[in-house]
Coordinates of C-alpha atoms and ligand atoms in Angstrom, one line a residue:
M802 CA 0.0 0.0 0.0
P803 CA 1.5 3.4 -0.9
F804 CA 2.5 5.6 1.9
K805 CA 0.8 8.9 2.7
P806 CA 3.4 11.6 1.9
N807 CA 4.6 13.9 4.6
M808 CA 4.0 17.4 3.1
N809 CA 5.9 19.4 5.8
P810 CA 8.0 21.9 3.8
K811 CA 10.9 21.6 6.1
K812 CA 13.4 18.8 6.8
N813 CA 13.2 17.0 10.1
P814 CA 15.9 19.0 12.0
M815 CA 19.2 17.2 12.7
P816 CA 19.7 16.8 16.4
S817 CA 23.0 18.2 17.4
Q818 CA 25.0 19.2 20.6
D819 CA 24.3 22.6 22.1
P820 CA 26.7 25.0 20.3
K821 CA 28.1 26.4 23.7
V822 CA 28.9 22.8 24.8
R823 CA 30.3 21.5 21.6
A824 CA 32.6 24.5 21.0
H825 CA 34.7 23.0 23.8
N826 CA 34.7 19.3 22.9
F827 CA 35.7 17.1 19.9
H828 CA 32.5 14.9 20.0
E829 CA 30.5 14.7 16.8
V830 CA 28.5 17.9 16.5
T831 CA 25.3 16.2 14.9
T832 CA 24.0 13.2 16.5
G833 CA 21.9 11.7 13.7
Y834 CA 18.3 10.8 13.1
T835 CA 16.4 8.1 15.1
A836 CA 14.6 5.4 13.3
D837 CA 11.3 7.2 13.8
T838 CA 12.7 10.6 12.5
A839 CA 14.3 8.8 9.6
M840 CA 11.0 7.1 8.6
D841 CA 9.1 10.5 8.9
E842 CA 11.8 12.2 6.7
A843 CA 11.6 9.4 4.2
L844 CA 7.8 10.0 3.8
R845 CA 8.7 13.5 2.5
C846 CA 10.1 11.8 -0.7
L847 CA 7.5 11.7 -3.5
N848 CA 9.3 8.7 -5.2
C849 CA 9.3 10.9 -8.4
K850 CA 9.2 8.7 -11.6
N851 CA 12.1 10.6 -13.2
H852 CA 14.0 10.8 -10.0
P853 CA 16.0 14.0 -10.6
C854 CA 17.9 13.7 -7.4
V855 CA 19.8 10.8 -8.8
S856 CA 21.3 13.0 -11.5
G857 CA 22.8 15.2 -8.8
C858 CA 24.7 12.3 -7.2
P859 CA 28.2 11.7 -8.8
V860 CA 27.9 8.0 -8.2
K861 CA 24.2 7.7 -9.0
I862 CA 22.9 6.2 -5.9
H863 CA 19.3 4.9 -6.5
I864 CA 18.0 7.5 -4.0
P865 CA 14.2 7.0 -4.2
D866 CA 14.6 3.2 -4.0
F867 CA 16.7 3.3 -0.8
I868 CA 14.3 5.9 0.7
E869 CA 11.3 3.6 -0.1
K870 CA 13.0 0.9 2.0
V871 CA 13.5 3.5 4.8
K872 CA 9.7 4.2 4.7
E873 CA 9.1 0.5 5.2
G874 CA 11.6 0.3 8.0
E875 CA 13.6 -2.1 5.9
F876 CA 17.0 -0.4 6.8
E877 CA 19.3 -3.2 5.8
E878 CA 17.7 -3.4 2.4
A879 CA 18.1 0.3 2.1
Y880 CA 21.8 -0.1 2.9
K881 CA 22.2 -2.9 0.2
I882 CA 20.8 -0.4 -2.4
I883 CA 23.1 2.3 -1.5
S884 CA 26.1 0.1 -1.3
K885 CA 25.7 -1.1 -4.9
S886 CA 26.9 2.5 -5.9
S887 CA 28.8 3.8 -2.8
S888 CA 31.4 2.2 -0.6
L889 CA 31.5 4.9 2.0
P890 CA 27.9 5.9 2.8
A891 CA 28.6 6.7 6.4
V892 CA 31.2 9.1 5.3
C893 CA 29.4 10.7 2.3
G894 CA 26.1 11.0 4.4
R895 CA 28.1 13.3 6.7
V896 CA 30.4 15.2 4.5
C897 CA 29.0 15.3 0.9
P898 CA 28.1 18.8 -0.2
Q899 CA 24.5 17.6 -0.6
E900 CA 23.1 21.0 -1.1
T901 CA 24.9 21.4 -4.4
Q902 CA 24.5 17.7 -5.5
C903 CA 21.5 15.3 -4.9
E904 CA 19.4 17.6 -2.7
S905 CA 19.9 20.5 -5.2
K906 CA 17.8 18.5 -7.7
C907 CA 15.1 17.3 -5.3
V908 CA 11.6 18.5 -6.3
R909 CA 10.7 19.1 -2.6
G910 CA 13.3 21.9 -2.8
I911 CA 11.1 24.0 -5.2
K912 CA 8.6 25.0 -2.5
G913 CA 10.4 24.2 0.6
E914 CA 13.4 22.3 1.7
P915 CA 14.6 19.2 -0.2
V916 CA 14.4 15.8 1.3
G917 CA 17.3 15.3 3.7
I918 CA 18.9 12.7 1.4
G919 CA 22.3 12.9 3.1
R920 CA 20.8 12.6 6.6
L921 CA 18.9 9.5 5.5
E922 CA 22.0 8.0 3.9
R923 CA 23.9 8.6 7.2
F924 CA 21.1 7.0 9.2
V925 CA 21.0 3.9 7.1
A926 CA 24.8 3.5 7.1
D927 CA 25.0 4.0 10.9
W928 CA 22.1 1.5 11.3
H929 CA 23.9 -1.1 9.2
N930 CA 27.2 -0.5 11.0
E931 CA 25.4 -1.0 14.4
H932 CA 23.2 -3.9 13.5
N933 CA 24.8 -5.9 10.8
T934 CA 26.5 -9.2 12.0
E935 CA 26.9 -10.9 8.5
N936 CA 30.4 -12.2 7.8
I937 CA 32.0 -10.9 4.6
P938 CA 32.2 -13.6 2.2
E939 CA 35.7 -14.7 1.0
V940 CA 36.4 -14.1 -2.6
P941 CA 38.7 -16.7 -4.4
S942 CA 41.9 -15.1 -5.7
N943 CA 42.2 -14.5 -9.5
G944 CA 46.0 -14.4 -9.1
H945 CA 46.5 -10.8 -10.2
R946 CA 48.3 -8.2 -8.0
V947 CA 47.5 -4.5 -7.9
A948 CA 49.3 -1.8 -6.0
V949 CA 47.4 1.4 -4.7
V950 CA 49.2 4.5 -3.7
G951 CA 47.4 6.4 -0.9
S952 CA 44.7 5.3 1.4
G953 CA 42.2 8.2 1.0
P954 CA 38.7 7.7 -0.4
S955 CA 39.9 7.1 -4.0
G956 CA 42.5 4.6 -2.9
L957 CA 40.2 2.8 -0.5
T958 CA 37.4 2.5 -3.1
C959 CA 39.7 1.2 -5.8
A960 CA 41.3 -1.3 -3.4
G961 CA 37.9 -2.5 -2.1
D962 CA 36.3 -2.8 -5.6
L963 CA 39.3 -4.9 -6.9
A964 CA 39.6 -7.1 -3.8
K965 CA 35.9 -7.9 -4.1
K966 CA 36.7 -9.3 -7.6
G967 CA 39.6 -11.4 -6.4
Y968 CA 42.6 -9.2 -6.9
K969 CA 45.4 -9.2 -4.4
V970 CA 45.6 -5.5 -3.5
T971 CA 48.3 -3.8 -1.5
V972 CA 47.8 -0.2 -0.4
F973 CA 51.0 1.9 0.2
E974 CA 50.3 4.8 2.5
A975 CA 52.8 7.5 3.4
L976 CA 51.5 8.3 6.9
H977 CA 51.3 5.9 9.9
T978 CA 47.5 5.7 9.7
A979 CA 45.2 4.7 6.8
G980 CA 42.2 6.9 5.7
G981 CA 43.8 10.0 3.9
V982 CA 42.0 13.3 4.5
L983 CA 39.1 11.4 6.2
V984 CA 41.5 10.7 9.1
Y985 CA 44.2 13.6 9.1
G986 CA 42.0 16.5 7.6
I987 CA 38.4 16.4 8.5
P988 CA 38.1 16.7 12.2
E989 CA 36.6 14.3 14.7
F990 CA 33.7 16.6 15.5
R991 CA 32.5 16.2 11.8
L992 CA 33.6 12.7 11.0
P993 CA 34.4 10.5 13.9
K994 CA 37.5 8.4 13.3
K995 CA 36.0 5.1 14.2
I996 CA 33.7 5.3 11.1
V997 CA 36.8 5.5 8.8
Q998 CA 38.6 2.8 10.8
K999 CA 35.5 0.5 10.2
E1000 CA 35.9 1.0 6.5
V1001 CA 39.6 0.3 6.7
D1002 CA 39.0 -2.8 8.8
T1003 CA 36.5 -4.1 6.3
L1004 CA 39.0 -3.8 3.6
K1005 CA 41.6 -5.7 5.6
A1006 CA 39.0 -8.4 6.3
I1007 CA 38.4 -9.0 2.5
G1008 CA 42.2 -9.4 2.1
V1009 CA 43.6 -5.9 1.3
D1010 CA 47.1 -5.4 2.6
I1011 CA 47.7 -1.9 4.0
E1012 CA 51.4 -0.9 4.3
T1013 CA 51.8 2.4 6.2
N1014 CA 54.9 4.6 6.5
M1015 CA 55.5 3.8 2.8
V1016 CA 56.2 7.0 0.8
V1017 CA 56.0 6.1 -2.9
G1018 CA 58.7 8.0 -4.7
K1019 CA 61.0 7.6 -1.7
T1020 CA 60.7 4.3 0.1
V1021 CA 59.7 2.6 -3.2
T1022 CA 59.0 4.0 -6.7
V1023 CA 56.2 3.2 -9.1
D1024 CA 58.7 1.6 -11.4
E1025 CA 60.0 -0.7 -8.6
L1026 CA 56.3 -1.7 -7.8
F1027 CA 56.1 -3.2 -11.3
E1028 CA 59.5 -5.0 -10.7
M1029 CA 58.0 -6.4 -7.4
G1030 CA 55.3 -8.1 -9.5
Y1031 CA 52.4 -5.7 -9.3
E1032 CA 50.6 -5.7 -12.8
A1033 CA 48.8 -2.4 -12.4
V1034 CA 49.2 0.8 -10.1
F1035 CA 46.5 3.2 -9.0
I1036 CA 47.7 6.5 -7.8
G1037 CA 45.3 8.2 -5.3
S1038 CA 47.9 10.3 -3.5
G1039 CA 45.6 13.4 -3.0
A1040 CA 46.6 17.1 -3.1
G1041 CA 48.3 17.6 0.2
L1042 CA 50.8 20.3 -0.7
P1043 CA 49.7 23.6 0.9
R1044 CA 49.7 26.9 -0.9
F1045 CA 51.0 30.1 0.9
M1046 CA 50.2 33.7 0.2
G1047 CA 53.7 35.0 -0.2
I1048 CA 53.2 37.9 2.3
P1049 CA 55.8 38.8 4.9
G1050 CA 55.8 37.0 8.1
E1051 CA 54.7 33.6 6.9
S1052 CA 57.7 31.9 8.5
L1053 CA 57.0 33.2 11.9
K1054 CA 56.4 30.8 14.9
G1055 CA 52.6 30.4 15.3
V1056 CA 52.0 30.4 11.5
Y1057 CA 50.6 27.1 10.2
S1058 CA 49.2 25.8 6.9
A1059 CA 45.7 24.4 7.6
N1060 CA 47.0 21.0 6.5
E1061 CA 49.7 21.0 9.2
F1062 CA 47.3 22.4 11.9
L1063 CA 44.7 19.8 11.3
T1064 CA 47.0 16.9 10.8
R1065 CA 48.8 17.7 14.1
S1066 CA 45.4 18.0 15.8
N1067 CA 43.8 14.8 14.3
L1068 CA 46.7 12.4 14.1
M1069 CA 48.3 13.5 17.4
K1070 CA 44.9 13.2 18.9
A1071 CA 44.3 16.6 20.2
Y1072 CA 40.7 15.7 20.4
L1073 CA 41.3 13.5 23.4
D1074 CA 41.2 15.1 26.7
D1075 CA 44.4 13.7 28.0
S1076 CA 46.5 14.2 24.8
D1077 CA 49.6 16.2 24.7
T1078 CA 49.4 17.8 21.3
P1079 CA 52.4 19.6 19.8
I1080 CA 50.0 22.5 18.5
M1081 CA 50.6 25.8 20.1
K1082 CA 47.3 26.6 22.1
A1083 CA 46.8 30.1 21.0
K1084 CA 44.3 32.6 22.4
R1085 CA 43.4 34.7 19.3
V1086 CA 43.7 32.9 15.9
A1087 CA 43.1 34.1 12.4
V1088 CA 42.3 31.5 9.8
I1089 CA 42.9 32.8 6.2
G1090 CA 40.4 31.4 3.7
G1091 CA 36.7 30.6 3.3
G1092 CA 36.4 26.9 2.2
N1093 CA 35.6 23.8 4.3
V1094 CA 39.1 23.4 5.3
A1095 CA 39.3 27.0 6.8
M1096 CA 36.0 26.2 8.8
D1097 CA 37.5 23.0 10.1
A1098 CA 40.7 24.8 11.1
A1099 CA 38.8 27.6 12.8
R1100 CA 36.5 25.2 14.8
T1101 CA 39.5 23.2 15.8
A1102 CA 41.3 26.2 17.1
L1103 CA 38.2 27.0 19.2
R1104 CA 38.1 23.6 20.7
L1105 CA 41.8 23.7 21.5
G1106 CA 41.0 26.6 23.7
A1107 CA 41.2 29.9 21.7
E1108 CA 39.1 32.8 23.0
H1109 CA 38.7 34.5 19.6
V1110 CA 38.9 32.8 16.2
Y1111 CA 38.5 34.9 13.1
I1112 CA 37.8 33.8 9.5
V1113 CA 39.6 36.2 7.4
Y1114 CA 38.1 36.1 3.8
R1115 CA 38.6 38.6 1.0
R1116 CA 35.2 38.3 -0.6
S1117 CA 31.6 38.4 1.0
M1118 CA 29.5 35.8 2.8
E1119 CA 27.8 35.2 -0.6
E1120 CA 31.0 33.9 -2.2
L1121 CA 32.2 31.9 0.7
P1122 CA 32.9 28.5 -0.7
A1123 CA 32.3 26.4 2.4
R1124 CA 29.3 24.3 2.9
K1125 CA 26.3 26.3 4.3
E1126 CA 25.8 23.9 7.1
E1127 CA 29.4 24.2 8.2
V1128 CA 29.3 28.0 8.2
E1129 CA 26.1 28.0 10.2
H1130 CA 27.7 25.6 12.8
A1131 CA 30.8 27.8 12.9
E1132 CA 28.7 31.0 13.5
E1133 CA 26.7 29.3 16.2
E1134 CA 29.9 28.2 18.0
G1135 CA 31.3 31.8 17.9
I1136 CA 33.6 31.9 15.0
E1137 CA 33.9 35.7 14.1
F1138 CA 33.9 36.4 10.3
K1139 CA 36.1 39.2 9.1
L1140 CA 34.7 39.4 5.5
L1141 CA 36.0 41.6 2.7
C1142 CA 39.3 41.6 4.5
N1143 CA 42.7 40.7 3.1
P1144 CA 45.9 40.1 5.0
K1145 CA 49.0 42.1 3.9
K1146 CA 51.7 41.1 6.5
I1147 CA 52.0 38.9 9.6
L1148 CA 53.6 40.8 12.5
G1149 CA 56.3 39.1 14.8
Y1150 CA 57.6 40.0 18.2
E1151 CA 61.2 41.4 18.3
N1152 CA 63.3 42.2 21.4
P1153 CA 66.5 44.0 20.0
D1154 CA 68.0 43.8 23.5
D1155 CA 67.8 40.1 24.0
R1156 CA 68.2 37.9 20.9
R1157 CA 67.7 34.8 23.0
D1158 CA 64.2 36.0 24.2
P1159 CA 62.0 32.9 23.4
K1160 CA 59.1 35.2 22.3
N1161 CA 61.3 36.6 19.5
G1162 CA 59.8 35.7 16.1
T1163 CA 56.4 34.8 17.5
V1164 CA 53.2 36.1 16.0
I1165 CA 51.8 39.3 17.6
G1166 CA 49.3 40.5 15.0
M1167 CA 48.3 40.6 11.3
E1168 CA 48.1 43.7 9.1
C1169 CA 45.0 43.6 7.0
V1170 CA 43.1 45.9 4.5
E1171 CA 39.4 46.2 3.8
M1172 CA 38.2 45.1 0.4
E1173 CA 35.3 45.9 -1.9
L1174 CA 33.9 43.9 -4.7
G1175 CA 34.5 45.0 -8.3
E1176 CA 33.5 43.6 -11.6
P1177 CA 33.3 39.7 -12.1
D1178 CA 36.7 38.0 -12.9
A1179 CA 37.4 35.0 -15.1
S1180 CA 35.9 32.8 -12.5
G1181 CA 32.6 34.7 -12.6
R1182 CA 33.0 35.9 -9.1
R1183 CA 33.3 39.6 -8.4
R1184 CA 37.0 40.7 -8.0
P1185 CA 38.0 41.9 -4.6
I1186 CA 39.6 45.3 -4.6
E1187 CA 41.6 47.0 -1.8
K1188 CA 39.8 50.0 -0.2
A1189 CA 42.5 52.7 -0.1
G1190 CA 43.3 53.9 3.5
S1191 CA 41.4 51.1 5.2
E1192 CA 44.5 49.3 6.7
F1193 CA 44.1 47.9 10.3
T1194 CA 45.8 45.4 12.6
L1195 CA 44.2 42.3 13.8
D1196 CA 45.4 41.4 17.3
V1197 CA 46.2 37.5 17.0
D1198 CA 48.9 35.1 18.2
C1199 CA 48.4 32.4 15.6
V1200 CA 47.7 32.4 11.9
V1201 CA 46.5 29.4 9.9
I1202 CA 46.7 29.7 6.1
S1203 CA 43.9 27.9 4.3
I1204 CA 43.9 29.1 0.7
G1205 CA 44.2 25.7 -1.0
T1206 CA 46.5 22.8 -1.7
S1207 CA 48.0 21.1 -4.8
P1208 CA 49.1 17.6 -5.7
N1209 CA 52.6 16.8 -4.3
P1210 CA 55.2 16.7 -7.2
L1211 CA 57.1 13.7 -5.7
I1212 CA 55.3 10.9 -7.5
K1213 CA 55.6 12.7 -10.9
S1214 CA 59.2 13.4 -10.4
T1215 CA 60.1 9.8 -9.7
T1216 CA 57.9 8.1 -12.3
K1217 CA 59.0 7.9 -15.9
G1218 CA 56.5 9.0 -18.5
L1219 CA 53.8 10.3 -16.1
D1220 CA 52.2 13.5 -17.5
V1221 CA 50.8 16.2 -15.3
N1222 CA 49.0 19.5 -16.1
G1223 CA 50.1 23.0 -15.2
R1224 CA 48.6 22.7 -11.7
G1225 CA 50.4 19.4 -10.9
G1226 CA 47.3 17.2 -11.4
I1227 CA 48.0 13.9 -13.2
I1228 CA 46.5 13.7 -16.6
V1229 CA 44.1 10.8 -17.1
E1230 CA 41.6 9.6 -19.6
E1231 CA 38.2 10.5 -18.1
E1232 CA 36.4 7.3 -18.8
T1233 CA 39.1 5.0 -17.3
G1234 CA 41.5 7.0 -15.1
H1235 CA 44.4 5.7 -17.3
T1236 CA 47.5 7.8 -17.1
S1237 CA 50.1 8.4 -19.8
R1238 CA 52.0 5.5 -18.5
D1239 CA 51.0 1.9 -19.3
S1240 CA 49.0 0.1 -16.5
V1241 CA 49.2 3.2 -14.3
Y1242 CA 45.8 4.7 -13.3
A1243 CA 45.1 7.8 -11.1
G1244 CA 42.1 9.4 -9.6
G1245 CA 40.8 11.8 -6.8
D1246 CA 42.5 15.0 -5.8
A1247 CA 45.8 13.8 -7.3
V1248 CA 44.1 14.4 -10.6
T1249 CA 41.6 17.1 -10.0
G1250 CA 43.3 19.1 -7.3
A1251 CA 41.4 19.6 -4.0
A1252 CA 37.7 18.4 -4.6
T1253 CA 35.3 16.2 -2.7
V1254 CA 35.2 12.8 -1.1
I1255 CA 32.4 11.5 -3.4
L1256 CA 34.3 12.5 -6.6
A1257 CA 37.4 10.9 -5.2
M1258 CA 35.5 7.7 -4.5
G1259 CA 33.8 7.8 -8.0
A1260 CA 37.3 8.1 -9.6
G1261 CA 38.5 5.1 -7.6
K1262 CA 35.5 3.1 -8.8
I1263 CA 36.1 4.0 -12.4
A1264 CA 39.8 3.0 -12.2
A1265 CA 39.0 -0.3 -10.6
E1266 CA 36.7 -1.2 -13.4
A1267 CA 39.2 -0.3 -16.0
I1268 CA 42.1 -2.2 -14.2
D1269 CA 39.8 -5.2 -14.0
K1270 CA 39.1 -4.9 -17.8
E1271 CA 42.8 -4.7 -18.5
L1272 CA 44.1 -7.5 -16.2
S1273 CA 41.2 -9.9 -16.8
G1274 CA 41.8 -9.5 -20.5
K1275 CA 45.2 -11.0 -19.8
N1276 CA 43.6 -14.3 -19.0
S1277 CA 41.8 -14.7 -22.2
Ligands
FAD2519 P1 43.4 12.0 0.1 O1 42.2 11.8 1.0 O2 44.1 13.2 0.2 O3 44.3 10.8 0.4 C1 45.6 10.6 -0.2 C2 46.4 9.7 0.6 O4 47.7 9.5 -0.2 C3 46.9 10.4 1.9 O5 46.7 9.5 3.0 C4 48.4 10.6 1.8 O6 49.0 10.5 3.0 C5 48.8 9.6 0.8 N1 49.9 9.9 0.0 C6 50.3 11.1 -0.6 N2 51.5 11.0 -1.2 C7 51.9 9.6 -1.0 C8 53.0 8.9 -1.4 N3 53.9 9.5 -2.2 N4 53.1 7.6 -1.1 C9 52.1 7.0 -0.4 N5 51.0 7.6 0.1 C10 50.9 9.0 -0.2 N6 35.3 16.9 0.9 C11 33.9 16.7 1.0 O7 33.3 16.1 0.2 N7 33.3 17.3 2.1 C12 33.9 17.9 3.1 O8 33.3 18.3 4.0 C13 35.3 18.0 3.0 N8 36.0 18.6 4.0 C14 37.3 18.6 4.0 C15 38.1 19.2 5.0 C16 39.4 19.2 5.0 C17 40.2 19.7 6.2 C18 40.1 18.7 3.8 C19 41.7 18.8 3.8 C20 39.5 18.2 2.8 C21 38.0 18.1 2.9 N9 37.4 17.6 1.8 C22 36.0 17.5 1.8 C23 38.0 17.2 0.5 C24 38.2 15.6 0.6 O9 38.5 15.2 1.8 C25 39.1 15.2 -0.5 O10 38.7 15.7 -1.8 C26 39.3 13.7 -0.6 O11 39.8 13.1 0.5 C27 40.3 13.3 -1.7 O12 40.5 12.0 -1.7 P2 41.8 11.3 -2.2 O13 41.7 9.8 -2.1 O14 42.0 11.7 -3.6 O15 43.0 11.8 -1.5
SF4_2520 FE1 23.9 12.7 -2.1 FE2 26.6 12.3 -1.7 FE3 24.8 10.4 -1.1 FE4 25.2 10.9 -3.6 S1 26.7 10.1 -2.1 S2 23.2 10.6 -2.6 S3 25.6 13.2 -3.6 S4 24.9 12.4 -0.1
SF4_2521 FE1 12.4 11.9 -3.6 FE2 13.3 14.4 -4.0 FE3 14.2 12.4 -5.4 FE4 11.8 13.1 -5.8 S1 13.6 14.2 -6.2 S2 12.5 11.0 -5.6 S3 11.2 13.7 -3.7 S4 14.4 12.6 -3.2

């Protein structure tokens, strides 16, 4: 019998910790739907015949089908539908920019809020992780060996899809923990590490070997991987090289790239009450930039004990590239937005009478200038222009630079015949992820530059299919 739709124009709100409380802890901000709320939200879906929402999902999850199962309370069935297209639903349900992807196409968004597709996906994945006790079936080996470089979402997806087809896959990861940005970039309060660990454990259970502390290009090269008997290599090494602004004062003590700041916090477990993190616990922090990474760094600084945290961004709120939900959460927690504001110089303490004064070279402020918006530039966004005579000094003792990252040139410089573009991204064939080098594939941020989890995951899937096609062809 068809269900009576829930015509409430608003989504069921997402339960979350009180902003005043959560601003001082690293526990997950949002606590997730209950089964009753999920079923009520599912009833907002009209099960549209031409399902426009699916066209907004980069991996084409069968959204109305999984939501129908949620309406029926068949959560495991809903999970099975999602997992046909996505291997990281608990992650994507939390961090996908749904408002510009699946939910942006939902018809319920025309006269109200779209169906909370991401929230439902998260609920279903969490329900599965909590209740599922099925053992993962063993897959007979097909005798082929594949190496995967990097254990971010692209590498994990590629490794998982190949292992499920019987390939013997080894993932080589530079850091001591697997998971890529999901572990060292996105903070615990947005994506609990145990969720990523579960995905990594599942891969290990189906036979994927994960070798950590292996920097491909230093410990072993791509060419050597072939000599070791791997028949194909997938490069999913991300875009972890931070960009700087080139302004005076960037080498002062107390200036970090967002990558370094977040990695120190995440991997050195600053989120645990009893951790002894090597991050300087500053009182007044300026984070330069307006993306998701900047919001994460600012909210981390707050949780590490800062009294004032500023987002310094040279355009207006309208152009801020971070997810709307993250900006709202940051505002609720007390992050202060210095918009239309550009840094010119980071100021350092100097004691000319005592060169050994430990405070020498530490940050004591940041000179900024106000901006106004002119005509649109090549990106279509209005160009920020300095307002003459509007210089001022922001009183800060720590500066975090979050203006973007690029792919690290190490693998390119140590791999013969691997072509990259002007921004350092590995050049691949779109349909297969194949690079300019035989049997070498690539995907995720290493190809596109900093992008999203779901796009990286999609690229890992495409490459796994192409590798399977290439290597299974060798049998015939
Ligand atoms: P990565 O996740 O970067 O993984 C690459 C892995 O390769 C790393 O573990 C790295 O250590 C390893 N590696 C690098 N070089 C080598 C080498 N030479 N040898 C061996 N291993 C190597 N996306 C969203 O969709 N939503 C969000 O909310 C969001 N928030 C973000 C917040 C932060 C702080 C950051 C930094 C990114 C965020 N992103 C978000 C972007 C998203 O995380 C990335 O697009 C995605 O992780 C890219 O996946 P990947 O597999 O290509 O690379
Ligand atoms: Fe939406 Fe992301 Fe899930 Fe696709 S993977 S349905 S875009 S939340
Ligand atoms: Fe449901 Fe919205 Fe998709 Fe229609 S567009 S099927 S209402 S989620």
